Tab-separated table of C-alpha atoms in Angstrom:
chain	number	residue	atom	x	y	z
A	1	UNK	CA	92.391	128.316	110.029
A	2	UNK	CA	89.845	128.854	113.059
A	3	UNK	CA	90.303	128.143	116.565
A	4	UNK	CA	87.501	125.115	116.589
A	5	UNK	CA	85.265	125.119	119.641
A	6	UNK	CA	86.612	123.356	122.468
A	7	UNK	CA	85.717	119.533	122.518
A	8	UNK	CA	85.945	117.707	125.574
A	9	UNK	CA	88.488	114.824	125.150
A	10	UNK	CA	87.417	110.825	125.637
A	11	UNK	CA	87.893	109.733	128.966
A	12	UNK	CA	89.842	106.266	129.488
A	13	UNK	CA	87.631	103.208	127.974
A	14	UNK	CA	84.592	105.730	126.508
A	15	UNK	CA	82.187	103.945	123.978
A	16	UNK	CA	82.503	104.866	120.705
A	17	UNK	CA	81.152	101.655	118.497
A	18	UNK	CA	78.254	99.215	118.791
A	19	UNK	CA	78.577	96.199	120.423
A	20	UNK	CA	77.059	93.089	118.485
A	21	UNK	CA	76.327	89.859	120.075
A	22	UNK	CA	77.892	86.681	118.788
A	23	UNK	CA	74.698	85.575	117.350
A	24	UNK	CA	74.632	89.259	115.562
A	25	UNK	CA	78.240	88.143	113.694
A	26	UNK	CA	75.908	85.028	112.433
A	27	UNK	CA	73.145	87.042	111.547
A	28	UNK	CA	73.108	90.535	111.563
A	29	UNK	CA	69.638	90.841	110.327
A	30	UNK	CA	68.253	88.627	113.413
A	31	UNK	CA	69.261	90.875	115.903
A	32	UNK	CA	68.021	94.669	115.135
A	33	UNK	CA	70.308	95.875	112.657
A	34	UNK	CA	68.107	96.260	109.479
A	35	UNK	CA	71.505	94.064	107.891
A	36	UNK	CA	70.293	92.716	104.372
A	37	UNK	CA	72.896	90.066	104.503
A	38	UNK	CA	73.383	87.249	106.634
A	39	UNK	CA	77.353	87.176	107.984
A	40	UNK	CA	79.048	84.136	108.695
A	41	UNK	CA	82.383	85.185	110.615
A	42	UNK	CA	84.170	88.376	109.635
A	43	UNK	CA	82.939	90.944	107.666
A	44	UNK	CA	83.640	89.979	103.954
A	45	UNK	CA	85.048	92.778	102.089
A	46	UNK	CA	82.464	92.364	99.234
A	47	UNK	CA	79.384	92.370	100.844
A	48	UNK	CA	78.574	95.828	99.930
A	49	UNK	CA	78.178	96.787	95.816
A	50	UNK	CA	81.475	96.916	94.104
A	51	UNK	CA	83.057	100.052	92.777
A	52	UNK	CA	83.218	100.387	88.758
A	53	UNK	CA	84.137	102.676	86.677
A	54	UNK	CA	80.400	103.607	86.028
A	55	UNK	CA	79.823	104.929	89.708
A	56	UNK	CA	79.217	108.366	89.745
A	57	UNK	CA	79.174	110.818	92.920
A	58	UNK	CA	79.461	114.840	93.006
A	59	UNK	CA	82.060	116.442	95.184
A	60	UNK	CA	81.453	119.795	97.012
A	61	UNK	CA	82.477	122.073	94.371
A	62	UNK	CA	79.459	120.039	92.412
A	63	UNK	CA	81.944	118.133	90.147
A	64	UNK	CA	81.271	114.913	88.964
A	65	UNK	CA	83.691	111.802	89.987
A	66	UNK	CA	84.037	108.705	90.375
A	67	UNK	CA	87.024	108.982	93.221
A	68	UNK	CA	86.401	107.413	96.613
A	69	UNK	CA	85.977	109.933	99.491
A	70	UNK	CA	88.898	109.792	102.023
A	71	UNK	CA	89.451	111.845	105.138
A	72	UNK	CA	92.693	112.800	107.048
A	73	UNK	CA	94.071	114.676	109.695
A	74	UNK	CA	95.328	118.392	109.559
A	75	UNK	CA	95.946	121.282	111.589
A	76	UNK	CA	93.102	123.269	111.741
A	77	UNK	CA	94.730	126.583	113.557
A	78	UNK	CA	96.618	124.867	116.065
A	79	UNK	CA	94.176	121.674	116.639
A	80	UNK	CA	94.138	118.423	114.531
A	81	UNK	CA	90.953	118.446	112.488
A	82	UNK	CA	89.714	116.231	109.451
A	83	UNK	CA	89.769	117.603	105.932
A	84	UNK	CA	88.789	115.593	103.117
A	85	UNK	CA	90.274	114.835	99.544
A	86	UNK	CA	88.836	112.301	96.165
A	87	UNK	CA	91.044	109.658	95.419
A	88	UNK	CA	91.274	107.107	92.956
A	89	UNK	CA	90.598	103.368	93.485
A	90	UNK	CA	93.001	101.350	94.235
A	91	UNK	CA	94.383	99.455	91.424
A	92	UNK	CA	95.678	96.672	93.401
A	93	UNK	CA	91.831	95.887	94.318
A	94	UNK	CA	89.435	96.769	91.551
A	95	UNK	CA	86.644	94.241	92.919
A	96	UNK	CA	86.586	95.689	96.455
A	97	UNK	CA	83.233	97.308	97.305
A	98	UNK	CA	83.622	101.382	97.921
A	99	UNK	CA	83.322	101.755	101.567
A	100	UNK	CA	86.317	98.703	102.073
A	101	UNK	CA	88.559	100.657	99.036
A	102	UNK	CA	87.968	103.942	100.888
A	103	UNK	CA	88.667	102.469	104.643
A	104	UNK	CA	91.826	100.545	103.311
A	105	UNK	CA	92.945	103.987	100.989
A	106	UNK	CA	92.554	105.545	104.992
A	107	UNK	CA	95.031	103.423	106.294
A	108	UNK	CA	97.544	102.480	103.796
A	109	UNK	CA	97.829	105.349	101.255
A	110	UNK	CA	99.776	108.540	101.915
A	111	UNK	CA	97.841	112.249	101.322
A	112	UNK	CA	98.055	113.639	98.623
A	113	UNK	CA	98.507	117.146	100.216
A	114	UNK	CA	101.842	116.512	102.432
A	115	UNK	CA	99.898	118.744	105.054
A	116	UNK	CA	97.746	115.738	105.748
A	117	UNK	CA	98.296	112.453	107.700
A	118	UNK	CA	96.553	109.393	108.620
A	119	UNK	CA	96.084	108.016	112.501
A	120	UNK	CA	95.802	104.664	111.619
A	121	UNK	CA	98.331	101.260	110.882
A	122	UNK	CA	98.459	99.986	106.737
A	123	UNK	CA	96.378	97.233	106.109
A	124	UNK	CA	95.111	95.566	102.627
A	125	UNK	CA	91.880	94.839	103.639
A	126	UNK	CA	88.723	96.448	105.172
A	127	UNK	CA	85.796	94.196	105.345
A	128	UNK	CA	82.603	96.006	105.066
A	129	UNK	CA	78.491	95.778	104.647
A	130	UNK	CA	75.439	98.158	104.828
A	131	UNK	CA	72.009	97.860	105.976
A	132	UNK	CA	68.854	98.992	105.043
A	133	UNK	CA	68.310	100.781	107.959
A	134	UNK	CA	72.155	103.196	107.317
A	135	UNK	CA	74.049	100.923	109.499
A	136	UNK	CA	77.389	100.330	108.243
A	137	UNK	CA	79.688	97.578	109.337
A	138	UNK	CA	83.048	97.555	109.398
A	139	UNK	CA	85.698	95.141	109.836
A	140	UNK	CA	89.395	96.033	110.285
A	141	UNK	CA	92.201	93.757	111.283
A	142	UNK	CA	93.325	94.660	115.341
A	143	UNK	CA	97.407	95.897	113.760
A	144	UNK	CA	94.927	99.014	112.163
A	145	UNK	CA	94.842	99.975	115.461
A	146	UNK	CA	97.527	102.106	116.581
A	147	UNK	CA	99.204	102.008	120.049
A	148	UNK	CA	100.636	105.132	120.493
A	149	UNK	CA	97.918	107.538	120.234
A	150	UNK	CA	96.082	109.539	123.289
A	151	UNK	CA	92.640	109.654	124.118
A	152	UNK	CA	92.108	112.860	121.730
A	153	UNK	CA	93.689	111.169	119.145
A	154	UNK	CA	91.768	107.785	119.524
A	155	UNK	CA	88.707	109.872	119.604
A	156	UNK	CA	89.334	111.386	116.270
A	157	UNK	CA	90.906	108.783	114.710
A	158	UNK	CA	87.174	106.792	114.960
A	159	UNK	CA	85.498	110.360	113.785
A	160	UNK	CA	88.193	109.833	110.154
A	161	UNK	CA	87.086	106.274	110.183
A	162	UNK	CA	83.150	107.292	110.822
A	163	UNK	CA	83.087	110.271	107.957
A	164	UNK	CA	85.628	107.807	105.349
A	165	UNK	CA	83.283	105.405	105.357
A	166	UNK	CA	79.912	107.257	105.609
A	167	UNK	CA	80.664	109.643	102.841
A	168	UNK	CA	82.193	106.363	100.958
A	169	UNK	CA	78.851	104.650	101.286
A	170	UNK	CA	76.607	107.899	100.522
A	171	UNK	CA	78.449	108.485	97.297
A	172	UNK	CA	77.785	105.124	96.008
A	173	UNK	CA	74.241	105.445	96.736
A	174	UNK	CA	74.165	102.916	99.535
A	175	UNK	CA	72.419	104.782	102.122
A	176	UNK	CA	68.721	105.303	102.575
A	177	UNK	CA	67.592	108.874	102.106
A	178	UNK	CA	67.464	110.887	104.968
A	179	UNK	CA	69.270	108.349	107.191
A	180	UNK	CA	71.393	109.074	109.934
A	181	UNK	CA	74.464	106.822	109.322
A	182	UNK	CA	76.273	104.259	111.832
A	183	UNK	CA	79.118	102.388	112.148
A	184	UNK	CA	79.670	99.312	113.773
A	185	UNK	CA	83.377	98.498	113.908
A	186	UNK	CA	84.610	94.570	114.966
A	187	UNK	CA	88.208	94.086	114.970
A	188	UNK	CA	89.191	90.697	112.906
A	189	UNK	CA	85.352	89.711	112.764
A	190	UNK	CA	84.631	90.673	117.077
A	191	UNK	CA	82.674	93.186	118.424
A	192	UNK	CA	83.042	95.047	122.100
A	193	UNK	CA	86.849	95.187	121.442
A	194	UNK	CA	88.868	97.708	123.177
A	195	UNK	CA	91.184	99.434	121.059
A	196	UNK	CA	93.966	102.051	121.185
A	197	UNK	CA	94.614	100.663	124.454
A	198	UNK	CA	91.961	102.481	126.254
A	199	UNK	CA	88.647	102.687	124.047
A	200	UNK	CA	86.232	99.813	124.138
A	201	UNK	CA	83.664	99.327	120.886
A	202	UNK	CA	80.653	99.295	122.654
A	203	UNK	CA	78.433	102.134	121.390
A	204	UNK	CA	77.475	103.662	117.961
A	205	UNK	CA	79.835	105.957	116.046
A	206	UNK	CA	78.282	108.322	114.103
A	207	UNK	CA	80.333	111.247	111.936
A	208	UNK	CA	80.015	114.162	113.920
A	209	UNK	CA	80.240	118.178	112.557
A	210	UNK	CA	82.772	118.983	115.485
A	211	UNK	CA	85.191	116.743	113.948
A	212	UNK	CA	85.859	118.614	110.616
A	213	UNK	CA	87.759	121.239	109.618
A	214	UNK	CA	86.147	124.003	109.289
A	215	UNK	CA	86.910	125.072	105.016
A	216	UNK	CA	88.545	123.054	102.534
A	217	UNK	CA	88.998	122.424	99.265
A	218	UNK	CA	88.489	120.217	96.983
A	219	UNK	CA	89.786	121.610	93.271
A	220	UNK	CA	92.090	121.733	93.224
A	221	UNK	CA	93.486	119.050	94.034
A	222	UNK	CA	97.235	119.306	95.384
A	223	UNK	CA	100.166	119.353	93.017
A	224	UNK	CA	97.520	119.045	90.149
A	225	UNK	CA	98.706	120.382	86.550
A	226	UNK	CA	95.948	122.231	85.096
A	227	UNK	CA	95.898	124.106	81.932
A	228	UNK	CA	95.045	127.589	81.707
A	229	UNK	CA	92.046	127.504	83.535
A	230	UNK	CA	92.082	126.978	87.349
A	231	UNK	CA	88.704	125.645	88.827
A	232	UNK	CA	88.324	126.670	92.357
A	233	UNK	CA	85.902	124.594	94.722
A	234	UNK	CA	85.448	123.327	98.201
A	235	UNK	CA	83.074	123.601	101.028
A	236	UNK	CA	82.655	124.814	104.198
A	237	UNK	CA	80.563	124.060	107.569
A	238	UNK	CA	77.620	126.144	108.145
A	239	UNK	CA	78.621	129.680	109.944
A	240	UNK	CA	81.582	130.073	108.251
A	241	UNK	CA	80.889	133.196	105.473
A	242	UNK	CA	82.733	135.780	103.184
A	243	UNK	CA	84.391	133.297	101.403
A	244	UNK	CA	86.968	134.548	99.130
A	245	UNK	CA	89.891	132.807	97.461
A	246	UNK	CA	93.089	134.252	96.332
A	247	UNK	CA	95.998	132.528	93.930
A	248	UNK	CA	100.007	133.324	94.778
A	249	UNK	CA	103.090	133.352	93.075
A	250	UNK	CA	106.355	131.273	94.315
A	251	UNK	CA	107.118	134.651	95.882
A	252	UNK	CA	103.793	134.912	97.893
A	253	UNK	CA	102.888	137.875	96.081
A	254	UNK	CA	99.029	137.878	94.886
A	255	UNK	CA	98.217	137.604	91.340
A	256	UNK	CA	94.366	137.010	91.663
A	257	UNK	CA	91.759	136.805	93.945
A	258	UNK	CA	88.041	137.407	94.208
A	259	UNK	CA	84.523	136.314	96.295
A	260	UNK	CA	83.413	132.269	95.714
A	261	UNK	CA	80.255	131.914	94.347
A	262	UNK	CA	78.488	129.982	96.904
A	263	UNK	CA	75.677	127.277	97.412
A	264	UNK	CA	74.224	126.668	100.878
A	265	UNK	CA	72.743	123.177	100.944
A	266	UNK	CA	70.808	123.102	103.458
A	267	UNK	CA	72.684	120.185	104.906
A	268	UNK	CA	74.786	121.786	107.256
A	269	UNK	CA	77.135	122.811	104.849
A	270	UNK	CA	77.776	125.623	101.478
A	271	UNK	CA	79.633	124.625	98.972
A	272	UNK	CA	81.721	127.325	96.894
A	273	UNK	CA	83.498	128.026	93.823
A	274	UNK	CA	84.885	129.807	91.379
A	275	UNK	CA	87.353	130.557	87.740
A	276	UNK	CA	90.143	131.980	87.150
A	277	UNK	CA	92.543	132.196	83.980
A	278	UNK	CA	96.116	132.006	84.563
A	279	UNK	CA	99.125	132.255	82.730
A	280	UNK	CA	101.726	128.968	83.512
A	281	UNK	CA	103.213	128.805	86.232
A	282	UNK	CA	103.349	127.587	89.726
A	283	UNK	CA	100.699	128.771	91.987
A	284	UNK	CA	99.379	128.215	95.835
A	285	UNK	CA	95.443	128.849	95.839
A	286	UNK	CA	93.889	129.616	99.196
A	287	UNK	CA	90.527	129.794	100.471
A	288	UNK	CA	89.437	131.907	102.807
A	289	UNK	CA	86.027	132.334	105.053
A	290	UNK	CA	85.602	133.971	108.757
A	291	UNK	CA	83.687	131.513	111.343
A	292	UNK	CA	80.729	132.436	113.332
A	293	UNK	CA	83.748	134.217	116.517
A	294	UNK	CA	85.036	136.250	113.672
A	295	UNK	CA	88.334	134.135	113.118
A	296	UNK	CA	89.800	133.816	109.862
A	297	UNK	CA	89.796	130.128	108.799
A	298	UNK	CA	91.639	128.546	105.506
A	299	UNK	CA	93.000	126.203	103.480
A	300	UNK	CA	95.550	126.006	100.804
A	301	UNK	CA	97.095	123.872	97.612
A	302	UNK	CA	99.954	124.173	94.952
A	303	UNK	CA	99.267	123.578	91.772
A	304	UNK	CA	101.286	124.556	88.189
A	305	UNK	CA	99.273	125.699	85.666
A	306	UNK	CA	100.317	125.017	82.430
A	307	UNK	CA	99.772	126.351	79.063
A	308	UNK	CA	96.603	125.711	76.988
């Protein structure tokens, strides 16, 4: 993958979340934040619409699905970067709006491409609500907050939380068009904590570009089982171009390959794609794009294909 432009690193206690008064935990509405719901204590984990089986959302390859949006960390050539994958609700709570199933899916559930990870603690419960004005609020219990991580880490640990939850809420159809999402985070209903020993919650968090990895994909999806035909997809940050995929044998030796077919969107980001017939088999499919200094950037998945 590419060597990511150099980011400058939070300094001890930097503001990353807005603050909220303790009148705002009463009324969220009252004090500025467009809030269509009135919040007595912590954030309740339904106050946003509930996931069903009826919600419908398009991923970057332009596939239809009902999966929840969930970001994680990876190495992006030799720095930790976010990449994201679709996931299925979590069965264990079926009532819980989308932005709390994808938060708590952030925490608690384990990548499904073992490249992946999560900087956060396990928890079973992410309260959450949106206003009409593309706030989102957030509330996670303080053991979600890890101890051990540095100031880089911290930092992008609030970007995976920021993009889970804003790309959670935008697929559900929760945020105003043409918003600019934020998050407020309170910790166990409070706002202005500090966290990660060294960051205090005292400014907006918004998902920011230079936290993502530069390509990924998103069919497939790792260790799927498709048969026959092998649907290629994923997306890429503005700048990146010839994007070209290529699909390996267990011996590394190329089988097929070709150029993506691919959609700018206008949105600071091109989606691409592409087909390819294979005989069964297990496979690792790569993507492949050069950024805007020339470097090669990637990503990759196994699959088995099996027969039609």
């Amino acid at each position: 993958m590419a060597t990511p432009v150099p980011r400058q690193a939070p300094a001890r206690g930097r503001s990353c979340v807005l603050g909220l008064s303790a009148a705002c935990l009463l009324a969220l509405g009252a004090c500025g934040t467009g809030a269509d719901q009135v919040l007595d204590g912590p954030v309740p984990a339904s106050s946003a619409a509930p996931a069903t089986p009826t919600t419908t959302s398009t991923d970057d390859g332009g596939v239809a699905t009902t999966k929840l949006p969930v970001y994680w960390v990876g190495d992006a050539d030799g720095e930790e970067r976010l990449f994201r994958e679709f996931r299925d609700p979590d069965e264990a709570t079926p009532a819980v709006d989308p932005i709390s199933a994808a938060a708590t899916l952030m925490t608690a559930s384990t990548p499904d491409d073992p490249d992946y990870r999560t900087l956060w603690s396990p928890v079973d419960q992410v309260g959450s609500a949106t206003s009409s004005d593309g706030t989102i609020t957030v509330d996670l219990p303080s053991e979600a907050f890890r101890s051990d991580l540095d100031d880089r880490e911290a930092d992008l640990a609030l970007q995976q939380l920021a993009h889970t939850v804003t790309a959670a809420a935008d697929t559900a159809g929760l945020l105003p068009r043409g918003t600019a999402a934020e998050v407020v985070v309170l910790v166990d209903g409070r706002p202005d904590e500090e966290v990660f020993g060294s960051v205090r919650l005292d400014a907006p968090l918004r998902a920011e570009e230079r936290a993502e990895a530069p390509v990924w994909l998103v069919e497939p999806r790792q260790d799927t089982r498709p048969a026959g035909a092998l649907t290629i997809a994923g997306r890429a940050v503005d700048g990146v171009r010839d994007h070209r995929w290529s699909v390996a044998g267990p011996d590394g030796r190329t089988v097929s390959g070709g150029a993506a077919t691919v959609d700018e969107r206008g949105d600071g980001s091109t989606g691409f794609r592409a087909e390819v017939e294979l005989e069964p088999g297990e496979y690792v499919v790569t993507v492949l794009g050069r950024d805007a200094d020339g470097s090669t950037v990637r990503d990759d998945k196994d699959v088995e294909v099996l027969p039609r």
